[in-house]
Coordinates of C-alpha atoms and ligand atoms in Angstrom, one line a residue:
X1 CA 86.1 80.2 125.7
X2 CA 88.2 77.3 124.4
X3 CA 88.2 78.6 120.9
X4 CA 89.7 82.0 122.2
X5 CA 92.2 80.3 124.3
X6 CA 92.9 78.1 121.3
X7 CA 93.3 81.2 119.4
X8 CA 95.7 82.8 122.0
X9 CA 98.0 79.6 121.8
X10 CA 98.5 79.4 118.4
X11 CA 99.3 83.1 118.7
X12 CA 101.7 81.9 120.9
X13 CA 103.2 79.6 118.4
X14 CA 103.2 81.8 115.8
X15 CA 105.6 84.4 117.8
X16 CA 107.8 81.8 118.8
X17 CA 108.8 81.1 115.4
X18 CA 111.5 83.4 114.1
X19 CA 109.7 85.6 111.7
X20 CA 111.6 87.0 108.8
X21 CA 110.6 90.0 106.6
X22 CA 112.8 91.9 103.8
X23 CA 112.7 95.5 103.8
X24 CA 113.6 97.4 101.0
X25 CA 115.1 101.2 100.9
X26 CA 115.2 103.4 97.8
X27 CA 115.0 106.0 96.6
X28 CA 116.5 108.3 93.9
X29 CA 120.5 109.2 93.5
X30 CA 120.9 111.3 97.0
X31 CA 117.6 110.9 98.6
X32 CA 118.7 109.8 101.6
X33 CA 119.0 106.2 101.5
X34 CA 122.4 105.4 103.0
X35 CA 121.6 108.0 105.7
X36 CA 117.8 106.1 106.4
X37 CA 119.2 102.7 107.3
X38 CA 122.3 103.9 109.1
X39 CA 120.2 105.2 111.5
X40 CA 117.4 102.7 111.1
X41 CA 120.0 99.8 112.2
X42 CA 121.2 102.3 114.9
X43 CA 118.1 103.0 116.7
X44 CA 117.2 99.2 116.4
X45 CA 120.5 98.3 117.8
X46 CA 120.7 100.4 120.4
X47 CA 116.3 100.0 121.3
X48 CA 116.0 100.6 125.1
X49 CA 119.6 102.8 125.3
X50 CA 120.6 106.1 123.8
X51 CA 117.9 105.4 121.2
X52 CA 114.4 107.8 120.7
X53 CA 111.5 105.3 119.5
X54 CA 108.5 106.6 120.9
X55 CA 106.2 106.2 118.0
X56 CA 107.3 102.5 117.8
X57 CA 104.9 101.1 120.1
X58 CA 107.4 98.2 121.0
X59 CA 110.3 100.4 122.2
X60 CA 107.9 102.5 124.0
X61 CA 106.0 99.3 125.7
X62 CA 110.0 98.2 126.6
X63 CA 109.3 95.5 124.9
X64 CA 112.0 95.8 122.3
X65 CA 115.4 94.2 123.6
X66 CA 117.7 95.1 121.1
X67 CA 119.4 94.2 117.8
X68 CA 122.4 92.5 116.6
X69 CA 124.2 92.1 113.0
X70 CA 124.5 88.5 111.9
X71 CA 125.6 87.7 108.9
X72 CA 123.2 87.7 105.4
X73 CA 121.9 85.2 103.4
X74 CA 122.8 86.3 100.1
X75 CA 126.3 86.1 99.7
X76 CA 126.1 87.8 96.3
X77 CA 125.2 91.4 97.8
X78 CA 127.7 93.5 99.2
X79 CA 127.3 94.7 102.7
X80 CA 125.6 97.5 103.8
X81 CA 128.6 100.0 104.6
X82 CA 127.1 100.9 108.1
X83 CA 130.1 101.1 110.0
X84 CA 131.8 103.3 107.2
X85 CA 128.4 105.3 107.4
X86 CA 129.0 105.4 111.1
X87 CA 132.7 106.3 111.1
X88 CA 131.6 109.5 109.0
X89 CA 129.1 110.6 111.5
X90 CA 131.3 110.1 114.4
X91 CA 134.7 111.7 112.6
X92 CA 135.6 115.1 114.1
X93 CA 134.0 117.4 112.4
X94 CA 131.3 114.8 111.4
X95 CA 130.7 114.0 107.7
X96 CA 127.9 112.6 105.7
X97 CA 128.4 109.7 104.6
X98 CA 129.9 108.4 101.1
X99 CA 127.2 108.2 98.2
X100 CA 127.0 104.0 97.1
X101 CA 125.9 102.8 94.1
X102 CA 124.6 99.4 93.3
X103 CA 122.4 97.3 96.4
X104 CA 123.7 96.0 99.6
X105 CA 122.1 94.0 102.2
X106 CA 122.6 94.0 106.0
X107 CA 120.9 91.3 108.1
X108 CA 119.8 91.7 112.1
X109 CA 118.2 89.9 114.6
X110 CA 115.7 91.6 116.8
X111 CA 114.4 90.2 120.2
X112 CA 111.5 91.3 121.3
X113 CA 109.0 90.6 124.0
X114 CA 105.5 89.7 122.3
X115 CA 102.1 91.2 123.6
X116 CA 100.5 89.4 125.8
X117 CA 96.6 89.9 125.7
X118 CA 93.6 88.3 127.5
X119 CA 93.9 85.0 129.1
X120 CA 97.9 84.8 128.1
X121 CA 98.3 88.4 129.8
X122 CA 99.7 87.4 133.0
X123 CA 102.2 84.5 131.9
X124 CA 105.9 85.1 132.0
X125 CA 106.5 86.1 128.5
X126 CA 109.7 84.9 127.0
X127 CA 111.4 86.7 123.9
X128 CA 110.8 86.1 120.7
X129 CA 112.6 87.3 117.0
X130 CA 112.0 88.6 114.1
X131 CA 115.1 88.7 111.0
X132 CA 115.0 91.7 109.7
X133 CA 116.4 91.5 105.6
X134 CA 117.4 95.1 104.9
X135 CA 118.0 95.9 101.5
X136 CA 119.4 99.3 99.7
X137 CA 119.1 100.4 96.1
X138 CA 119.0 102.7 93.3
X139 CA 116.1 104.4 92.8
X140 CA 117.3 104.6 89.5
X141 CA 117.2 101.1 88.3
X142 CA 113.1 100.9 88.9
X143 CA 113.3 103.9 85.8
X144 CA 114.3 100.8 83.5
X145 CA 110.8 98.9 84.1
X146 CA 109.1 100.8 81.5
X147 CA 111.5 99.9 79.3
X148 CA 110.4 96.5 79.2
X149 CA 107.6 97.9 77.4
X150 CA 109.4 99.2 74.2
X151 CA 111.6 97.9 71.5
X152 CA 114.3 99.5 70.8
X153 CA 112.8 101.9 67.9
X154 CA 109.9 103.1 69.9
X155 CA 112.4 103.3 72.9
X156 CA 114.2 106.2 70.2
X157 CA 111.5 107.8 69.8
X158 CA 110.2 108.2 73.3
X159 CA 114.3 109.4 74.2
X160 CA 113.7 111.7 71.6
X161 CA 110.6 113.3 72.9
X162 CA 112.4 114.0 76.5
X163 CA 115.5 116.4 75.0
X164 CA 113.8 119.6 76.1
X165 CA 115.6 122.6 75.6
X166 CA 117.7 122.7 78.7
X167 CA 118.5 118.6 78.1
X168 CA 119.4 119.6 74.5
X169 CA 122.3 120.9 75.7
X170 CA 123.4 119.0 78.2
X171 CA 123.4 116.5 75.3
X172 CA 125.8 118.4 72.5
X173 CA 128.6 116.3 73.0
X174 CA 126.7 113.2 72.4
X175 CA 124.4 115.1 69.6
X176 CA 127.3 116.1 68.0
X177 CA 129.2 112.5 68.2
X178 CA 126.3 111.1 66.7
X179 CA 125.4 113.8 64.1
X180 CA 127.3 111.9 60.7
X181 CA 126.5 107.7 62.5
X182 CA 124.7 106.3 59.4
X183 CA 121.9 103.7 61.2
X184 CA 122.5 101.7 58.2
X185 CA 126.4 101.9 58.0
X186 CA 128.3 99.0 59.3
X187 CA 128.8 98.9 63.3
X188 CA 132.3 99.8 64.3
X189 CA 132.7 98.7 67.7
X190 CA 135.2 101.2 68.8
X191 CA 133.0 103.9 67.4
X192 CA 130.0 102.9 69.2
X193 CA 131.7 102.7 72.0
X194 CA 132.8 106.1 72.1
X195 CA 129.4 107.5 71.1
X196 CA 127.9 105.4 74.5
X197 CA 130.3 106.8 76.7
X198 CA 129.1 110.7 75.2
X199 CA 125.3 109.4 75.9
X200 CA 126.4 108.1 79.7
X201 CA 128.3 111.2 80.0
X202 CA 124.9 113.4 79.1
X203 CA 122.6 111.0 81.3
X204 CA 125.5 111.5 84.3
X205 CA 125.5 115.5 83.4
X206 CA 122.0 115.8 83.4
X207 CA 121.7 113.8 86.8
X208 CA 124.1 116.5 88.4
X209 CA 121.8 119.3 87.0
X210 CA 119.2 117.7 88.9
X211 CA 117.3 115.4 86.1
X212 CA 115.7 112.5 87.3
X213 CA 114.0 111.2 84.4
X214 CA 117.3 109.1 82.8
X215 CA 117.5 106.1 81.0
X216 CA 119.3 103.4 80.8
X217 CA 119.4 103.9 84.9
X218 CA 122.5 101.6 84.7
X219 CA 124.3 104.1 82.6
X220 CA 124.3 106.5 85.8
X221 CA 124.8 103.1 88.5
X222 CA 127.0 100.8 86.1
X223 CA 128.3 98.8 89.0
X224 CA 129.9 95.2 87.7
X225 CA 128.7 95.9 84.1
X226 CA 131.0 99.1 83.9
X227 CA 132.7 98.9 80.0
X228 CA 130.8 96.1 78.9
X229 CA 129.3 96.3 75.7
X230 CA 125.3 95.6 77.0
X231 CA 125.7 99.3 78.3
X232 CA 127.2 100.7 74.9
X233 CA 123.7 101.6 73.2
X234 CA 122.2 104.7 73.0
X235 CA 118.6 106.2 70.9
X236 CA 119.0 107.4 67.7
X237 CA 117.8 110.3 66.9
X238 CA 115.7 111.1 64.1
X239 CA 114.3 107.9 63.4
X240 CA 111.0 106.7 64.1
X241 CA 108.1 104.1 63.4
X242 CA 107.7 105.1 60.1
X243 CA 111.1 103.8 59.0
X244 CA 110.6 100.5 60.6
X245 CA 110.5 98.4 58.1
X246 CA 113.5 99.9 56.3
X247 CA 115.4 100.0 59.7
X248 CA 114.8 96.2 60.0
X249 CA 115.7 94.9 56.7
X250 CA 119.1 96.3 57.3
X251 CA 121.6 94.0 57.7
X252 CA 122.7 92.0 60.7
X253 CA 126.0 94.2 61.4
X254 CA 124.5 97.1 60.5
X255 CA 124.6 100.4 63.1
X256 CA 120.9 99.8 63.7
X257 CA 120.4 96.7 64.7
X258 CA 123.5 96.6 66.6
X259 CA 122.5 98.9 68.8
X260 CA 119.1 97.1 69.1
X261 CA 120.1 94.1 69.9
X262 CA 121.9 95.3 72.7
X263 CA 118.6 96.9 73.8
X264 CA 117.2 93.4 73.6
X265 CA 120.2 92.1 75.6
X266 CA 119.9 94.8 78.8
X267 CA 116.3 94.2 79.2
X268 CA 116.9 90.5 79.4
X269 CA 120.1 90.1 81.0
X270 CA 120.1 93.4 83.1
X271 CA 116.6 95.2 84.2
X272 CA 114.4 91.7 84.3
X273 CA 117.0 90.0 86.9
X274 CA 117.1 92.6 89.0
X275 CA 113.1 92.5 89.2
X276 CA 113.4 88.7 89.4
X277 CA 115.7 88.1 91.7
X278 CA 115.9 91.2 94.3
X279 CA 112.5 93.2 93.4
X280 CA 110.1 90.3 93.4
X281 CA 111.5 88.7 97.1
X282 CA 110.6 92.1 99.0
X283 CA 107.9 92.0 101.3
X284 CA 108.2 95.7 102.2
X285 CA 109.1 99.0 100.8
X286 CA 109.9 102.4 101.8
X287 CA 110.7 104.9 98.3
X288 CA 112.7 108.2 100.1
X289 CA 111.8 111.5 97.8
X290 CA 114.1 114.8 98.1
X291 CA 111.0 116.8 97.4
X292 CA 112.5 120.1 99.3
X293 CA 115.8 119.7 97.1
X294 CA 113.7 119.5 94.0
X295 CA 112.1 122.6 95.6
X296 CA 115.6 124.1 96.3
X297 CA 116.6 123.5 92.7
X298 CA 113.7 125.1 90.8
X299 CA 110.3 124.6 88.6
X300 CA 112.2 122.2 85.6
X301 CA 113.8 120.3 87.8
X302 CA 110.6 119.9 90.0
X303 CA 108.7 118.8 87.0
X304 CA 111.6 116.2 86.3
X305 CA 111.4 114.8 89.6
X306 CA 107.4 114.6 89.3
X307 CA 107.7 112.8 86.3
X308 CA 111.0 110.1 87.5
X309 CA 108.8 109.6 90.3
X310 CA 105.9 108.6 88.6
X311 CA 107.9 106.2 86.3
X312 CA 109.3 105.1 89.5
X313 CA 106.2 104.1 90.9
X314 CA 105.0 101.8 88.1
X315 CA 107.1 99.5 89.5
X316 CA 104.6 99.9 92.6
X317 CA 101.6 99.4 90.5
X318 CA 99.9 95.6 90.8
X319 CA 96.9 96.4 89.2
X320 CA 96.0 93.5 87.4
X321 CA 96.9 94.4 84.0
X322 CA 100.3 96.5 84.8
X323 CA 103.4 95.4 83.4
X324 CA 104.8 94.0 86.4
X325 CA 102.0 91.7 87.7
X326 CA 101.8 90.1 84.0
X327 CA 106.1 89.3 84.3
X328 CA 106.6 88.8 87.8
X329 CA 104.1 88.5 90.2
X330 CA 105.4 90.7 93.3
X331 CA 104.4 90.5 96.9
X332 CA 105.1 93.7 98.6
X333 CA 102.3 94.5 101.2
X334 CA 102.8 97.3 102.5
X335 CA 104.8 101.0 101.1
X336 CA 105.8 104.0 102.9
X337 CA 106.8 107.1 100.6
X338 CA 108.7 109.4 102.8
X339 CA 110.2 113.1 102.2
X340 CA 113.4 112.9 103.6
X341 CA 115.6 115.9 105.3
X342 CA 112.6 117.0 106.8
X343 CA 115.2 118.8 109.5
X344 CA 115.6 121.7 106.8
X345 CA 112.4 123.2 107.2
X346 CA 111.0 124.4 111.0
X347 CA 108.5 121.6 112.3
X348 CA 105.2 123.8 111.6
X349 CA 106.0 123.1 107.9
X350 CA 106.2 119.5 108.1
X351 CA 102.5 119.2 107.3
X352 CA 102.5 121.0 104.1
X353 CA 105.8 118.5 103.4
X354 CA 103.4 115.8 103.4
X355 CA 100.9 117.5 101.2
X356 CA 103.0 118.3 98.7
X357 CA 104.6 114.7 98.6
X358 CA 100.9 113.4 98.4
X359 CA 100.3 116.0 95.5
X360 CA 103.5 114.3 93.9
X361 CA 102.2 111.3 94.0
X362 CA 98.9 111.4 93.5
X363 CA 98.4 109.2 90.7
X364 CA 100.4 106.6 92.0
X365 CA 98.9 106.3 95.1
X366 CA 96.3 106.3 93.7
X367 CA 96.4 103.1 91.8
X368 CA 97.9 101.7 94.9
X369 CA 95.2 102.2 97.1
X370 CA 92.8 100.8 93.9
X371 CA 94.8 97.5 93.9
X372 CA 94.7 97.3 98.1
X373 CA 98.4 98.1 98.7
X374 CA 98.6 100.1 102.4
X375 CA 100.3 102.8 101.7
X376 CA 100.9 105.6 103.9
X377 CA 103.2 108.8 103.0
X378 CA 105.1 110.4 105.7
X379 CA 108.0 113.0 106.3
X380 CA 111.0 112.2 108.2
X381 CA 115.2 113.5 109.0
X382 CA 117.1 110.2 109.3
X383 CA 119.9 112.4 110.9
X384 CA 118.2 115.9 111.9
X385 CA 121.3 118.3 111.2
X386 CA 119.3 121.1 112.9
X387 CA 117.9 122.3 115.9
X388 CA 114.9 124.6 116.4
X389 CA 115.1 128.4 117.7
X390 CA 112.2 130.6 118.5
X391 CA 113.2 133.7 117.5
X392 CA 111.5 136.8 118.5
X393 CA 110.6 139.4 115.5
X394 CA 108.6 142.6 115.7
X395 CA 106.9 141.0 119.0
X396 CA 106.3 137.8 117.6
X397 CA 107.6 134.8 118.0
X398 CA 108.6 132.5 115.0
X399 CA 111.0 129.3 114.7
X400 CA 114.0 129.1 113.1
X401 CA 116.4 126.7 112.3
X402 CA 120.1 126.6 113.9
X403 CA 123.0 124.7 111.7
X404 CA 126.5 124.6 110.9
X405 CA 127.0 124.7 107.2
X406 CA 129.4 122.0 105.4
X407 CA 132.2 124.7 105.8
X408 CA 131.8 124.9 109.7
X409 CA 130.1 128.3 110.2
X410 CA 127.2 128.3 112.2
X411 CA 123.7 129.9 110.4
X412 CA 120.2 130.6 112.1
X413 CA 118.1 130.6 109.0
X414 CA 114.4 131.0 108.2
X415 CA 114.0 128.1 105.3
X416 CA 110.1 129.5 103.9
X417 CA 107.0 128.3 103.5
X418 CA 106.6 124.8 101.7
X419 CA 103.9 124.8 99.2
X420 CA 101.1 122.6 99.9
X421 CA 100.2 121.9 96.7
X422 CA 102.2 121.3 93.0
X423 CA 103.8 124.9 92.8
X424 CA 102.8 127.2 90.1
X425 CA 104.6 129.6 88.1
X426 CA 103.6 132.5 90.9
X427 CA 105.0 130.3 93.4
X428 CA 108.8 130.2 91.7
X429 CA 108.4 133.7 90.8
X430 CA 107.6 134.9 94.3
X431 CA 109.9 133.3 96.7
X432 CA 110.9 129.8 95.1
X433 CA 112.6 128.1 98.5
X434 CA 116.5 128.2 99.5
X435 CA 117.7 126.0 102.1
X436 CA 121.4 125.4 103.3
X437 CA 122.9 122.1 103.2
X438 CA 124.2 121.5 107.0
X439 CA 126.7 119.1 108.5
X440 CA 125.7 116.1 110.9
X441 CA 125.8 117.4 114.8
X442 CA 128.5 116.5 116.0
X443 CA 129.4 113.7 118.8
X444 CA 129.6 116.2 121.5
X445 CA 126.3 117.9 120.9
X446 CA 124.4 114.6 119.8
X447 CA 125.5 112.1 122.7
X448 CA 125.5 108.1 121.7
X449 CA 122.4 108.2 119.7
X450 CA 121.3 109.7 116.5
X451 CA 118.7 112.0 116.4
X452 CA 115.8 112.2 114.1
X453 CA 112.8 112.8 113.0
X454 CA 109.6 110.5 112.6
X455 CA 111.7 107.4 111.7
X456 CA 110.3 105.6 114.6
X457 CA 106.6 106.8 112.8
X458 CA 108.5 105.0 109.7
X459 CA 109.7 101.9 111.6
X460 CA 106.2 101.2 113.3
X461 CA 104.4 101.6 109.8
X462 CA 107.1 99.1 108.3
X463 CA 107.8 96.3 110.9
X464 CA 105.8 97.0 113.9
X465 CA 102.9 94.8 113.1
X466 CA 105.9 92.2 113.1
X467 CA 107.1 93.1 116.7
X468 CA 103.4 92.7 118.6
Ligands
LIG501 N1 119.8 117.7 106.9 C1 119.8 116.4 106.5 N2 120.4 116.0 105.4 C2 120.3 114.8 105.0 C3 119.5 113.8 105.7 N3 119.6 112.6 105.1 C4 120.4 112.8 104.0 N4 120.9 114.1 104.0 C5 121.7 114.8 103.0 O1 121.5 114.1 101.7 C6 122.8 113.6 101.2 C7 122.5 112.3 100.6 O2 122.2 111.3 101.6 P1 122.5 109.8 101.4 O3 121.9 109.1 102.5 O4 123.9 109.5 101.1 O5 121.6 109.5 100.1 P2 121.6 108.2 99.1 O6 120.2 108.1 98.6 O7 122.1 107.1 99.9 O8 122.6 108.7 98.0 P3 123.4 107.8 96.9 O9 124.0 106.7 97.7 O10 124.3 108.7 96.3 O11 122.3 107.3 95.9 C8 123.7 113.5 102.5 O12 125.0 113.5 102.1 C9 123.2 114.7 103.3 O13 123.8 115.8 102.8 C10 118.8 114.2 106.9 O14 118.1 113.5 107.6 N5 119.0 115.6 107.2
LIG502 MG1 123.6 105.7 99.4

């Protein structure tokens, strides 16, 4: 009896400190990050009002009072641009908003009332906080970890093996700028220059194609670092372990190793902050996937995503001999892997969304699970854009989905079947998927909140053990 009521008192304690936990968003170029937290910070901010939190047990339980902004700790991160974010989704018609590059933080202050069990139940309870550190970036830059585990020549080589056909050509410009560069010839500064820019242009060219697998990520993301020369390297083609020791006995200023020192020089000064100074500090993660545009766009660029994602995930991987546990020691603990847009497919499919993402991921969950990291994969619309119709054909009664296209004309559409599993060749040949890309609902049609679906299922997986 006293030790339980000793228990329940330093409970007590415990919830009347201000807990603090940073939560991190990414996600690939367009997966729906900016759209995530916009909405995530909206719901919070407006718990208990316009907002829909049902599957977050504290909003349900009225026990979550609301949200407010303060200002963040790290003065070195931009803002989040919410209110920009908001201002799109409010604007007449509504817009999505702007794509970001580079992170940005936003800081808020929940109050909460804290459970109150056994001998504590019938107290008054009074509020207590939690600081929630919410944190936005690229996808892209995780693509850089394995990096870390090449030097520049058998970094060449593996670039080399990843220009498949398709890639080839998205490449000529940069193929043909470096077809005559002599790895031995001495560097010309302007020259290399010019041949980076023809490589970022092929990396940003390939990303608009719908390639996921691109490295240097900052080549795609450049932010501050835009024209300096740490991001004017490329590969070389044609060269490989079997000319190392020629390659390295070349002079100092030579093509060659110019361009590897400058490999040296972003893994040092670029990829291994970022996983020092932001990565490591996270105590929780969410990693948004597009799998249904991957879907939309077709079996190479489904296999591109498959294969970004699993290089994206060894940054996820604390297994004891994995890369990142032996240079940084990380203490995220506890992921959520979401498939975003979920709103573009009727709600029967959302099941086989899940599958499918799970099928993605297998490996890396895998490995996640091995090394006791909760993980729990989920589908979700940050801003549903759609609204469900039963629509009667040939007696039967199936859903479809009602939009209005980014051109303002309204559609009823009947999205297909997600695959359940990795799709096959038959699967692409057969009906491959096609879904529209629709505008945000609009004010009128929304009222003050934002609706959703299933982040309050990604909210209580992420902070609700925080709010109890
Ligand atoms: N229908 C629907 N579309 C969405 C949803 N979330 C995002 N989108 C679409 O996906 C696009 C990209 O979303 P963002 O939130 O900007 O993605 P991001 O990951 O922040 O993209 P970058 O900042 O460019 O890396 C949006 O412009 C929308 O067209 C959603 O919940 N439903
Ligand atoms: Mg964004």
């Amino acid at each position: 009896m006293r030790q339980t009521l000793a228990r329940e008192v330093s409970n007590l304690i415990e919830r009347g400190r201000d807990r603090q936990l940073r939560l991190a968003v990414t996600g690939l170029s367009r997966a729906g990050k900016t759209a995530f937290l916009t909405s995530l910070v909206h719901q919070l901010r407006h718990a208990g009002l316009e907002a829909r939190l049902d599957l977050l047990p504290a909003a349900r339980e009225g026990r979550l009072l609301g949200a407010q902004r303060i200002a963040q700790a790290d003065l070195g991160i931009p803002r989040f641009p919410y209110d920009q974010a908001l201002a799109a989704l409010d604007a007449e018609p509504p817009r999505w908003p702007d794509p970001t590059r580079g992170i940005s933080e936003l800081r808020l202050r929940i109050r909460y009332r804290p459970e109150r069990h056994g001998l504590l139940a019938g107290f008054a309870s009074d509020s207590a906080t939690l600081t929630l550190d919410l944190f936005d970036y690229p996808g892209e830059w995780l693509l850089d970890l394995p990096l870390l585990e090449h030097d520049y020549l058998s970094w060449c080589e593996r670039q080399q093996a990843s220009l498949s056909p398709a890639r080839r050509e998205l490449a000529s410009d940069w193929l043909a700028a470096i077809d005559a560069l002599d790895p031995a010839a001495s560097a010309d500064e302007a020259r290399l220059a010019g041949i980076a820019e023809h490589y970022a242009g092929y990396l940003r060219a390939a990303r608009e194609a719908g390639f996921a697998d691109l490295q240097p990520g900052r080549f795609l993301l450049p932010g501050d670092l835009d024209g300096a020369p740490v991001l004017q390297f490329f590969p070389l083609p044609g060269v490989g372990e079997a000319d190392r020791a020629r390659l390295e006995a070349l002079p100092e200023d030579s093509v060659y190793r110019t361009l590897a020192r400058r490999f040296a020089y972003y893994q040092q000064h670029v990829v291994k902050p970022f996983y020092r100074e932001h990565f490591r500090r996270f105590d929780r993660q969410i990693v948004l996937v597009d799998v249904l545009g991957a879907l939309n766009a077709g079996p190479e660029r489904f296999e591109d995503l498959s294969r970004a994602l699993a290089t994206l995930m060894k940054s996820f991987d604390y297994g004891k001999r994995s890369l990142l546990t032996r240079l940084f020691a990380p203490r995220i603990d506890r992921l959520a892997i979401a498939a975003t847009k979920a709103d573009h497919v009727t709600p029967e499919q959302h099941g086989k969304l899940v599958a499918l993402l799970e099928a993605l991921l297998a490996e890396p969950i895998k490995d996640l699970r091995y090394a006791d990291i909760p993980v729990r994969a989920l589908s979700l619309a940050s801003l549903r854009a759609t609204e469900v119709h039963e629509v009667s054909q040939q007696g039967t009664r199936i859903p479809a989905l009602r939009g209005t296209d980014l051109a303002g004309e309204a559609h009823l559409v009947f999205p297909g079947e997600v695959p359940a599993r990795l799709p096959r060749a038959d699967f692409w040949a057969r009906q491959g998927f096609s879904f529209t890309a629709f505008r945000p609902l609009p004010r009128a049609s929304r009222g003050d909140g934002l609706p959703h679906i299933r982040l309050d299922a990604a909210l209580d997986w992420l902070i609700g053990d925080k709010l109890t």
